[in-house]
XYZ file of C-alpha atoms in Angstrom:
558
model
C -32.517 -9.588 -38.876
C -34.429 -10.711 -35.705
C -35.274 -14.068 -35.417
C -38.952 -13.681 -34.317
C -41.191 -16.405 -34.971
C -44.321 -14.257 -34.278
C -43.492 -12.048 -37.325
C -43.438 -15.155 -39.774
C -46.178 -15.959 -42.140
C -48.267 -18.023 -39.597
C -51.368 -18.522 -41.732
C -49.195 -20.451 -44.284
C -47.422 -22.375 -41.433
C -50.838 -23.356 -39.799
C -52.336 -24.494 -43.075
C -49.206 -26.499 -44.059
C -49.046 -27.843 -40.473
C -52.580 -29.172 -40.631
C -51.758 -30.877 -44.012
C -48.652 -32.261 -42.096
C -50.818 -33.304 -39.246
C -53.162 -35.347 -41.422
C -50.322 -37.037 -43.510
C -48.803 -37.827 -39.995
C -51.801 -39.254 -38.478
C -52.092 -41.508 -41.707
C -48.703 -42.608 -41.397
C -49.033 -43.445 -37.553
C -52.437 -45.190 -38.438
C -50.695 -47.306 -41.015
C -47.878 -47.997 -38.589
C -50.141 -49.048 -35.955
C -52.234 -51.247 -38.218
C -49.220 -52.880 -39.992
C -46.402 -52.810 -37.716
C -44.963 -56.076 -39.183
C -43.941 -54.092 -42.395
C -42.024 -51.276 -40.179
C -39.265 -52.912 -38.183
C -37.591 -49.505 -37.030
C -38.660 -46.387 -36.125
C -39.945 -43.227 -37.984
C -37.235 -40.508 -37.494
C -37.795 -37.120 -36.444
C -41.543 -36.532 -36.458
C -43.402 -33.586 -35.165
C -45.546 -30.650 -35.808
C -44.509 -29.753 -39.171
C -43.951 -26.149 -39.544
C -43.359 -25.924 -43.279
C -41.738 -23.188 -45.099
C -38.398 -21.657 -44.844
C -35.381 -23.167 -46.420
C -32.274 -23.731 -44.878
C -29.518 -25.510 -46.292
C -26.157 -24.939 -47.446
C -22.801 -26.357 -47.755
C -20.156 -25.727 -45.022
C -16.815 -24.190 -44.972
C -13.090 -25.164 -45.019
C -12.334 -26.937 -41.677
C -14.009 -29.676 -39.587
C -17.261 -31.366 -40.002
C -19.549 -34.374 -39.273
C -21.907 -37.051 -40.051
C -23.485 -40.742 -39.680
C -24.659 -43.194 -41.908
C -27.967 -44.877 -43.057
C -29.577 -45.422 -46.138
C -33.032 -44.872 -47.514
C -36.085 -42.539 -47.711
C -39.229 -42.692 -45.804
C -39.569 -43.884 -42.399
C -36.269 -44.412 -40.493
C -35.695 -44.773 -37.074
C -38.232 -45.893 -34.458
C -37.750 -48.908 -32.476
C -40.766 -51.078 -33.011
C -42.299 -53.506 -30.281
C -40.836 -56.533 -28.487
C -37.715 -57.764 -28.872
C -35.589 -59.262 -26.105
C -32.134 -57.658 -25.385
C -29.209 -60.170 -25.966
C -26.675 -61.423 -28.395
C -27.874 -61.167 -31.875
C -30.967 -59.183 -30.897
C -31.571 -56.803 -33.956
C -33.838 -54.563 -31.670
C -37.426 -54.360 -31.886
C -39.219 -55.776 -34.780
C -35.919 -57.034 -36.567
C -34.594 -53.607 -37.615
C -35.557 -50.629 -39.336
C -37.917 -50.243 -42.144
C -35.867 -49.434 -45.172
C -37.148 -48.884 -48.617
C -34.503 -49.287 -51.617
C -33.583 -45.986 -53.362
C -31.359 -45.481 -56.151
C -30.001 -42.460 -58.384
C -29.463 -43.195 -61.968
C -26.313 -41.995 -63.948
C -28.294 -39.395 -66.025
C -28.511 -36.209 -63.825
C -29.759 -32.928 -64.952
C -27.383 -29.961 -64.468
C -28.634 -26.335 -64.489
C -25.088 -25.021 -64.293
C -22.517 -24.406 -66.774
C -19.632 -25.544 -64.219
C -16.185 -24.716 -65.272
C -14.130 -23.759 -62.326
C -14.165 -22.825 -58.464
C -12.402 -21.592 -55.692
C -13.394 -24.824 -53.795
C -11.645 -28.152 -54.519
C -13.476 -30.081 -57.291
C -14.661 -33.753 -56.957
C -15.770 -35.425 -59.956
C -17.285 -39.173 -60.044
C -17.995 -41.301 -62.683
C -20.243 -44.413 -62.343
C -19.522 -45.699 -65.756
C -23.288 -45.745 -66.431
C -24.358 -47.615 -63.120
C -26.991 -46.446 -60.878
C -26.090 -45.570 -57.161
C -28.190 -47.525 -54.726
C -28.427 -47.859 -51.038
C -28.050 -51.527 -51.158
C -24.244 -51.626 -51.592
C -21.227 -49.987 -52.839
C -20.907 -49.755 -56.568
C -17.202 -49.471 -58.214
C -16.776 -45.925 -59.727
C -13.929 -43.482 -60.208
C -13.005 -40.298 -58.357
C -10.760 -37.391 -59.225
C -10.146 -34.448 -56.752
C -8.845 -31.170 -58.318
C -7.128 -29.102 -55.444
C -4.663 -26.700 -56.799
C -3.781 -25.382 -53.485
C -5.163 -22.381 -51.383
C -5.629 -19.182 -53.049
C -5.393 -21.191 -56.524
C -8.288 -21.720 -59.097
C -9.261 -25.152 -59.705
C -10.845 -25.576 -63.435
C -12.809 -28.668 -64.236
C -10.454 -29.375 -67.206
C -7.411 -29.648 -64.691
C -5.499 -32.563 -63.911
C -6.438 -34.419 -60.882
C -4.021 -33.389 -58.008
C -5.958 -34.624 -54.675
C -6.879 -38.185 -55.719
C -7.246 -40.288 -59.104
C -8.584 -43.745 -58.619
C -11.236 -46.150 -57.859
C -13.855 -46.000 -55.212
C -17.029 -47.720 -53.745
C -19.934 -45.632 -53.460
C -23.523 -45.920 -52.106
C -26.320 -43.566 -51.150
C -26.615 -42.801 -47.622
C -29.478 -41.274 -45.309
C -32.985 -42.133 -44.408
C -35.534 -39.552 -45.429
C -32.516 -37.568 -47.041
C -32.365 -40.098 -49.971
C -35.487 -38.580 -51.370
C -33.774 -35.224 -51.547
C -32.751 -33.867 -54.906
C -29.150 -33.565 -53.481
C -28.026 -37.084 -52.396
C -25.728 -38.021 -49.886
C -23.136 -40.691 -50.483
C -20.780 -42.906 -48.572
C -17.303 -43.521 -50.122
C -14.744 -46.140 -49.779
C -11.096 -45.394 -51.362
C -9.865 -48.422 -53.290
C -6.869 -49.521 -54.877
C -6.490 -51.307 -58.359
C -7.448 -54.773 -56.756
C -10.334 -53.355 -55.754
C -9.730 -53.552 -51.905
C -9.883 -50.632 -49.631
C -6.930 -48.475 -49.217
C -6.175 -45.457 -46.722
C -5.623 -42.169 -48.613
C -5.336 -38.586 -47.463
C -8.177 -36.520 -49.028
C -7.750 -32.690 -48.881
C -5.440 -32.892 -46.227
C -7.335 -34.764 -43.834
C -5.414 -37.811 -42.244
C -5.133 -40.914 -44.284
C -8.223 -43.358 -44.180
C -10.481 -45.307 -46.599
C -13.877 -44.379 -45.317
C -15.439 -41.073 -46.071
C -18.748 -39.365 -46.543
C -20.072 -36.774 -48.977
C -22.522 -34.981 -47.018
C -25.208 -32.978 -49.013
C -26.134 -29.677 -47.089
C -29.553 -29.940 -48.829
C -31.541 -29.044 -45.664
C -29.267 -26.445 -44.283
C -29.295 -23.270 -46.289
C -26.165 -21.882 -44.345
C -24.102 -25.024 -45.373
C -22.128 -24.931 -42.322
C -24.282 -26.274 -39.448
C -22.650 -29.586 -39.172
C -19.417 -27.881 -39.803
C -19.900 -25.547 -37.080
C -20.901 -28.171 -34.621
C -17.859 -30.402 -35.374
C -15.396 -27.454 -35.218
C -16.698 -26.587 -31.779
C -16.350 -30.127 -30.554
C -12.597 -30.192 -31.834
C -12.011 -26.929 -30.180
C -13.526 -28.175 -27.075
C -10.689 -30.960 -26.815
C -12.428 -33.901 -28.269
C -12.169 -35.709 -31.680
C -14.809 -34.908 -34.065
C -15.052 -35.716 -37.649
C -13.094 -33.168 -40.037
C -14.650 -31.750 -43.214
C -13.725 -29.800 -46.173
C -15.979 -28.066 -48.567
C -16.018 -28.844 -52.294
C -18.111 -28.695 -55.365
C -19.277 -32.019 -57.112
C -19.953 -33.288 -60.453
C -21.542 -36.706 -61.065
C -21.118 -38.282 -64.588
C -20.203 -34.852 -65.748
C -23.481 -33.077 -64.292
C -23.169 -30.402 -61.623
C -24.387 -31.516 -58.338
C -23.647 -28.442 -55.975
C -21.541 -27.759 -52.857
C -20.717 -30.796 -50.646
C -18.871 -31.470 -47.345
C -16.208 -34.228 -47.654
C -16.061 -35.619 -44.334
C -14.293 -38.080 -42.098
C -16.643 -40.898 -40.838
C -16.870 -41.817 -37.150
C -14.800 -45.234 -36.783
C -12.071 -46.832 -34.490
C -8.672 -45.818 -36.043
C -5.351 -44.254 -34.891
C -6.124 -41.192 -37.168
C -9.834 -40.978 -35.963
C -11.332 -42.311 -32.659
C -8.226 -43.417 -31.127
C -9.483 -46.407 -28.776
C -8.202 -49.729 -28.410
C -8.987 -52.564 -31.234
C -10.951 -55.623 -29.493
C -9.995 -58.836 -30.686
C -12.556 -61.515 -30.711
C -10.655 -63.222 -28.101
C -10.396 -60.196 -25.684
C -13.426 -61.784 -23.448
C -12.009 -61.177 -19.981
C -10.258 -59.076 -17.396
C -8.907 -55.616 -18.661
C -8.929 -56.680 -22.474
C -12.763 -56.846 -22.539
C -13.098 -53.494 -21.079
C -12.615 -51.422 -24.456
C -12.791 -50.156 -26.952
C -16.401 -49.712 -28.030
C -18.404 -47.161 -29.915
C -21.941 -47.011 -29.046
C -24.914 -45.179 -30.575
C -28.465 -44.163 -29.798
C -30.099 -43.620 -33.154
C -32.598 -45.189 -35.782
C -31.714 -48.787 -35.578
C -30.182 -50.298 -38.965
C -31.344 -54.021 -39.444
C -27.540 -55.186 -39.953
C -26.636 -53.676 -36.486
C -26.316 -55.354 -32.915
C -28.827 -53.587 -30.492
C -30.022 -53.700 -26.842
C -32.590 -51.967 -25.125
C -31.911 -49.505 -22.201
C -33.113 -50.674 -18.849
C -34.336 -47.142 -18.158
C -37.294 -45.572 -19.906
C -36.627 -42.631 -21.866
C -38.039 -39.028 -21.371
C -40.645 -37.376 -23.596
C -44.272 -37.654 -24.915
C -43.064 -39.014 -28.269
C -45.060 -41.340 -30.769
C -41.950 -43.490 -30.671
C -42.706 -44.733 -27.085
C -40.144 -44.496 -24.172
C -37.785 -47.362 -24.929
C -34.327 -46.319 -25.899
C -32.302 -48.623 -28.098
C -28.444 -48.761 -27.952
C -26.427 -49.872 -31.177
C -23.078 -51.594 -30.698
C -21.510 -49.520 -33.506
C -17.892 -50.849 -33.107
C -17.046 -53.755 -33.043
C -19.488 -54.694 -35.843
C -21.830 -57.516 -35.544
C -19.806 -60.173 -37.117
C -16.545 -59.387 -35.278
C -18.064 -59.050 -31.488
C -17.765 -61.898 -29.077
C -20.796 -62.910 -26.986
C -18.808 -62.001 -23.801
C -17.918 -58.700 -25.236
C -21.551 -57.736 -25.963
C -22.647 -59.163 -22.442
C -19.875 -56.856 -20.903
C -20.742 -53.630 -22.636
C -24.543 -54.344 -22.200
C -24.230 -54.864 -18.502
C -21.921 -51.757 -18.151
C -24.347 -49.387 -19.850
C -27.186 -50.862 -17.672
C -25.152 -50.275 -14.483
C -24.291 -46.661 -15.891
C -27.851 -45.658 -16.342
C -28.942 -47.356 -13.024
C -26.176 -45.506 -11.089
C -27.497 -42.323 -12.694
C -30.943 -42.820 -11.448
C -30.434 -44.102 -7.952
C -30.682 -41.940 -4.744
C -26.920 -42.027 -4.431
C -26.255 -40.740 -7.898
C -23.918 -37.721 -6.842
C -21.813 -39.968 -4.449
C -18.278 -40.073 -5.740
C -17.864 -43.952 -4.964
C -21.474 -45.210 -5.432
C -22.970 -42.809 -7.982
C -22.333 -42.100 -11.765
C -18.717 -40.981 -11.426
C -17.677 -44.615 -11.130
C -19.016 -45.025 -14.701
C -18.798 -41.910 -16.914
C -16.018 -39.700 -17.990
C -17.606 -36.366 -16.407
C -15.782 -33.770 -18.330
C -16.831 -35.233 -21.681
C -20.655 -35.599 -20.427
C -20.378 -31.963 -19.386
C -19.074 -30.935 -22.856
C -21.643 -32.961 -24.485
C -24.319 -31.522 -22.579
C -23.068 -27.703 -23.220
C -22.610 -28.514 -26.894
C -26.315 -30.075 -27.362
C -28.001 -27.316 -25.427
C -25.994 -24.557 -27.189
C -27.210 -25.837 -30.591
C -30.782 -26.781 -29.526
C -30.533 -29.769 -31.922
C -33.921 -31.127 -32.549
C -32.216 -34.699 -32.801
C -29.972 -34.136 -29.881
C -29.257 -36.898 -27.288
C -31.843 -39.147 -29.040
C -30.581 -39.613 -32.452
C -26.862 -39.874 -33.791
C -25.967 -39.798 -30.178
C -22.545 -41.337 -29.954
C -20.379 -42.712 -27.113
C -17.231 -44.581 -26.632
C -15.505 -46.623 -24.032
C -11.780 -46.859 -23.775
C -10.017 -49.935 -22.340
C -9.156 -49.673 -18.730
C -5.382 -48.767 -17.839
C -3.110 -51.530 -16.437
C -3.693 -50.136 -12.905
C -7.505 -50.521 -13.271
C -8.093 -46.804 -13.850
C -9.803 -45.296 -16.727
C -12.036 -47.230 -19.221
C -15.107 -45.139 -18.192
C -17.952 -44.185 -20.826
C -17.340 -41.053 -22.824
C -20.062 -38.953 -24.667
C -19.059 -38.104 -28.059
C -18.249 -37.754 -30.926
C -20.813 -35.151 -32.196
C -22.705 -35.987 -35.555
C -25.484 -34.773 -37.517
C -26.409 -31.160 -36.587
C -28.167 -30.206 -39.898
C -31.284 -29.633 -38.003
C -29.677 -27.475 -34.964
C -29.037 -23.866 -34.534
C -32.629 -22.871 -35.329
C -33.161 -24.720 -38.222
C -36.462 -26.699 -37.721
C -39.573 -26.124 -35.777
C -40.222 -29.773 -34.600
C -39.140 -30.913 -31.133
C -39.098 -27.863 -29.325
C -36.204 -26.626 -31.835
C -38.509 -23.560 -32.525
C -38.596 -22.385 -29.019
C -35.438 -20.534 -28.171
C -36.156 -21.245 -24.363
C -36.429 -25.046 -24.653
C -34.177 -27.697 -23.078
C -33.230 -30.593 -25.143
C -32.974 -32.877 -21.971
C -36.706 -32.324 -21.526
C -37.494 -34.560 -24.460
C -40.262 -33.964 -27.023
C -42.802 -35.578 -29.362
C -40.255 -37.744 -31.568
C -37.911 -40.116 -30.197
C -37.316 -40.967 -26.498
C -34.390 -38.828 -24.938
C -32.192 -40.946 -22.589
C -33.303 -40.239 -18.939
C -29.908 -39.887 -17.742
C -29.647 -36.376 -19.110
C -32.332 -35.029 -17.303
C -31.395 -36.694 -14.195
C -27.707 -35.144 -14.545
C -29.374 -31.822 -14.942
C -30.835 -32.177 -11.427
C -27.551 -32.870 -9.915
C -26.094 -29.500 -8.258
C -22.660 -31.116 -8.528
C -22.929 -31.752 -12.258
C -24.567 -28.523 -13.083
C -21.809 -26.629 -11.258
C -19.123 -28.133 -13.742
C -21.570 -27.164 -16.659
C -21.679 -23.694 -15.288
C -17.988 -23.437 -14.779
C -17.334 -24.860 -18.327
C -19.771 -22.627 -20.029
C -18.473 -19.682 -18.481
C -14.949 -20.587 -19.688
C -16.154 -21.307 -23.278
C -17.989 -18.165 -23.447
C -14.923 -16.323 -23.208
C -13.281 -18.168 -26.219
C -14.928 -20.264 -28.863
C -18.578 -19.750 -27.678
C -18.109 -16.006 -27.560
C -20.427 -14.103 -30.007
C -17.465 -12.699 -31.657
C -15.505 -15.995 -32.179
C -18.790 -17.672 -33.524
C -19.769 -14.945 -35.757
C -16.083 -14.866 -37.231
C -16.471 -18.449 -37.804
C -19.615 -17.884 -39.854
C -18.574 -14.993 -41.845
C -15.211 -16.687 -42.831
C -17.366 -19.608 -43.889
C -19.842 -17.442 -45.704
C -16.928 -15.503 -47.669
C -15.511 -18.819 -48.736
C -18.942 -19.919 -49.869
C -19.840 -16.362 -51.669
C -18.950 -17.474 -55.116
C -20.260 -21.445 -54.798
C -23.326 -20.686 -53.096
C -24.760 -18.893 -56.260
C -24.168 -21.944 -58.349
C -25.713 -24.225 -55.635
C -28.817 -22.173 -55.456
C -29.095 -22.269 -59.069
C -29.118 -25.832 -59.370
C -31.379 -26.240 -56.460
C -33.470 -23.328 -56.900
C -36.402 -24.305 -54.899
C -34.194 -23.964 -51.726
C -34.638 -20.138 -51.448
C -38.112 -18.519 -51.482
C -37.603 -15.700 -54.088
C -41.112 -15.186 -54.816
C -44.180 -14.912 -52.619
C -46.425 -18.031 -52.622
C -50.031 -18.564 -52.441
C -51.170 -20.139 -49.340
C -51.648 -24.104 -49.654
C -49.061 -24.229 -52.573
C -46.616 -26.498 -50.922
C -46.042 -29.541 -52.737
C -46.419 -32.677 -50.559
C -43.868 -35.493 -51.160
C -44.886 -38.959 -51.675
C -43.598 -39.777 -48.328
C -43.472 -38.204 -45.060
C -40.173 -36.805 -44.488
C -39.928 -37.195 -40.902
C -36.502 -35.898 -39.333
C -35.747 -34.370 -42.780
C -36.608 -30.808 -42.677
C -36.211 -29.700 -46.419
C -36.002 -25.934 -46.727
C -37.078 -23.087 -48.851
C -40.035 -22.462 -51.093
C -42.532 -24.358 -49.346
C -40.579 -27.743 -49.355
C -39.662 -27.585 -45.792
C -42.168 -29.183 -43.673
C -40.136 -28.867 -40.627
C -38.151 -25.669 -41.337
C -38.471 -22.796 -38.776
C -38.344 -20.146 -41.262
C -37.792 -19.033 -44.896
C -35.127 -16.916 -46.624
C -34.740 -15.353 -49.912
C -31.014 -15.264 -50.236
C -27.662 -16.612 -48.567
C -27.024 -13.416 -47.072
C -30.145 -13.282 -45.137
C -29.685 -16.921 -43.878
C -26.404 -16.188 -42.471
C -27.886 -13.023 -40.801
C -30.652 -15.132 -39.378
C -28.294 -17.828 -38.056
C -26.003 -15.406 -36.284
C -29.296 -13.589 -34.560
C -30.401 -17.054 -33.576
C -27.248 -18.029 -32.004
C -26.901 -14.511 -30.181
C -30.594 -15.118 -28.830
C -29.983 -18.678 -27.652
C -26.623 -17.833 -25.843
C -28.493 -14.907 -24.129
C -31.023 -17.461 -22.834
C -28.165 -19.808 -21.620
C -26.290 -16.792 -20.160
C -29.479 -15.996 -18.110
C -29.502 -19.609 -16.694
C -26.004 -20.653 -16.413
C -23.985 -17.432 -15.520
C -25.938 -16.228 -12.774
């Protein structure tokens, strides 16, 4: 199947885009008129090409994804706000609406067994909300590879208490929810446990691939990052029941956190306030702002013409607000400021005076390539993580690293906004949503940096980024999901466009799902296309990758 936007049903798209534009205009007008009610930033945003549903679970291997909690608007820094200790960043944090999922869920599938692991969660009659974790029980049935897992089998992978809450921004409005999970002992305290073969930890996420018909975009993105030589969240595909009701295919994934088994950086104690001790480790993020997180504003204006303005907000993801010392916040804020200015100054390519003094260049090269290969609509400006290790005793090291990667459900051709529908676009150029940090475009203008990009890309194209390697990865996961995808799309039948639709028949949700991009059957405001089967989706994804890589080859392999 050829990925050709010219052949897609444009009359429907234009009409729905007009509806989206009107609703978006109303949302912007409300935001402008009543900014005091919105502390954050509306995520995503864009031209709203509806239609086409993409969303599906992933495959057996590595995976991804960040946090949040709630529907509607999520993510745009507001106005004002002075950076500094305790600054919640622009208007006091993000606008969040409370959301909950009741214990009574409707199942459309008579679910008895699976070739995938089965996770069973029982909330004991409680609703799951965005406001905090409730105590529930979780059982994992995993009888091993090539063995059938039956819903009636004894739990083999986990059988105990968990804390669970809803996660996400616009995604909390989806029929299939995402969850944050904490494994707990009998006392109710968190305990480190190995789940489905992944290293022991207590913090996990169940990612719902509701807005990715392939069900493997996040998994592909995280696997590539791991294969490029970096740590990224690992994942396992499973099927979930909640209070006895079938909830579809899910991706059990590691969270991003400082840990020997995850992002292995030094633990900052609160008294590490000077010398080498204060230099690391930190995890930072550019994203929608959570009201409980510590933020500061970039000293350099971002790139793009978005409605979110041009102010880029950094979040100190780790250490958490209650555990960081004022000296540590001052240090990392100053370091980021110096890094950004070094990339913008006239001596930026100088090895001693430029950005090489502050950043781990190979990690930035890989992150640059990874983002541009995926043409991630949220790339560089949302769910963009960085980390900084502690300096070595001899004073070397301790530079800013790009990564880990996170949240790629809108990547690889899955949506139309933010230039993601243009196979020849560059993510670093920014777009109409959140501001893109200016450092990436500036790096693209440095011949030395781009020489490293081209050299590394050429190497990767002979291996993990070859068409053959990528297509095999996708085909292997599609085969793994061949059985479960039928149940998934029976449960969520609106995701596939199985019948022709009348123009203007798309239902409008009660809020603007900005940055969400549901797919299928008119539900996908920002989806790039529609498909009528899982097989068609897989063919579309492979064709898109082939076309995108051909474009990058023409620019980076000359």
